[in-house]
Short mmCIF file of C-alpha atoms in Angstrom, two decimals:
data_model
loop_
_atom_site.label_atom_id
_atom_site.label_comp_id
_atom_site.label_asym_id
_atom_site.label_seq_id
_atom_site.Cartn_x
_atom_site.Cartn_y
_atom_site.Cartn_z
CA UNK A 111 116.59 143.69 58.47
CA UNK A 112 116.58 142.95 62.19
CA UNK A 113 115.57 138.79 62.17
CA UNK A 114 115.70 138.68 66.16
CA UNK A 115 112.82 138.18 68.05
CA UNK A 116 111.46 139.87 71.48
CA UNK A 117 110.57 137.26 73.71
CA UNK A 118 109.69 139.04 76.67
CA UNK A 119 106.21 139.20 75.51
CA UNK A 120 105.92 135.55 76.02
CA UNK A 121 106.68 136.29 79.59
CA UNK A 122 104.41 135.32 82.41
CA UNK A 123 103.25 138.11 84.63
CA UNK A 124 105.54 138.64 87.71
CA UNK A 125 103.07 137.22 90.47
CA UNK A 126 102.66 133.95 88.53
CA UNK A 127 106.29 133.69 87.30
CA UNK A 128 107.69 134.57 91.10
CA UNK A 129 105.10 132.38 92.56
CA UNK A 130 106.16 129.18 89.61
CA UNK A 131 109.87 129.76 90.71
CA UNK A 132 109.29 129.83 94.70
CA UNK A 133 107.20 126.66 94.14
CA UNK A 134 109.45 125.34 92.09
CA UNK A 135 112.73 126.06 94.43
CA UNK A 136 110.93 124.85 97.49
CA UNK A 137 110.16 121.40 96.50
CA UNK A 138 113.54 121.03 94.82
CA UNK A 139 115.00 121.63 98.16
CA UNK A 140 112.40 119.19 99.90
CA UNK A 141 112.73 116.19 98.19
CA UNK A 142 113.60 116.57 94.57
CA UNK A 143 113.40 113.26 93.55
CA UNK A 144 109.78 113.49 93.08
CA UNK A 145 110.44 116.42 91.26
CA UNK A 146 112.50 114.85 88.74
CA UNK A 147 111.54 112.28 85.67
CA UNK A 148 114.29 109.10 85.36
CA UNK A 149 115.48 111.34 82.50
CA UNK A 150 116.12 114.36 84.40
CA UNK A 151 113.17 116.68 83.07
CA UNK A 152 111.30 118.24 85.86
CA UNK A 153 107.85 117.16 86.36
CA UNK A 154 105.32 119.77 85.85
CA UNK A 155 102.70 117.50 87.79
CA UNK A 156 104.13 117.85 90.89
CA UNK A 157 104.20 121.83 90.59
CA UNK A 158 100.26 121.65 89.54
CA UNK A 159 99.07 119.70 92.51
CA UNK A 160 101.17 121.34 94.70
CA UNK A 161 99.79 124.91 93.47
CA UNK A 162 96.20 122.79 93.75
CA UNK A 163 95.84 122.95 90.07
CA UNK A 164 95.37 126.80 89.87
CA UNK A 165 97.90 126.83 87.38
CA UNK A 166 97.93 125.74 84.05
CA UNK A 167 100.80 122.91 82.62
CA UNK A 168 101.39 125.63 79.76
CA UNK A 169 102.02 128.39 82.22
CA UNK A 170 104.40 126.54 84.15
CA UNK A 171 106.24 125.12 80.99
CA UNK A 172 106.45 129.15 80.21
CA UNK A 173 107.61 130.36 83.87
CA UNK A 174 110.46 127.24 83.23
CA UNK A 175 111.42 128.02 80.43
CA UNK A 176 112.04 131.78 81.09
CA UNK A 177 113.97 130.39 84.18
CA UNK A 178 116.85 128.73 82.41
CA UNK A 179 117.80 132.37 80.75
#
């Protein structure tokens, strides 16, 4: 029995996932301390308000995640 698990249906659509990561790469290269928690974990905040909230945390925790495959 095959135990692994598809998880490209968890994916975001392209449009949101390319428009997460272009966010997400410009404001790295702008200033990514403000990016950035003390600990290192990026703050999802910061890509909200800079997408003016139309956006959802959850989406952008998905687009991330699919980012550091």
């Amino acid at each position: 029995e095959d135990k692994t698990v598809d998880l490209e249906k968890f994916m975001p659509n392209k449009k949101l996932y390319n428009l997460v990561v272009k966010t997400f790469k410009k404001l790295k290269e702008e200033n990514s301390e403000t990016l950035y928690t003390d600990e290192g974990k990026i703050k999802r905040k910061v890509i909200v308000d800079t997408l003016g909230g139309d956006v959802s945390y959850d989406d952008i925790q998905l687009v991330l995640l699919f980012m550091k495959k």
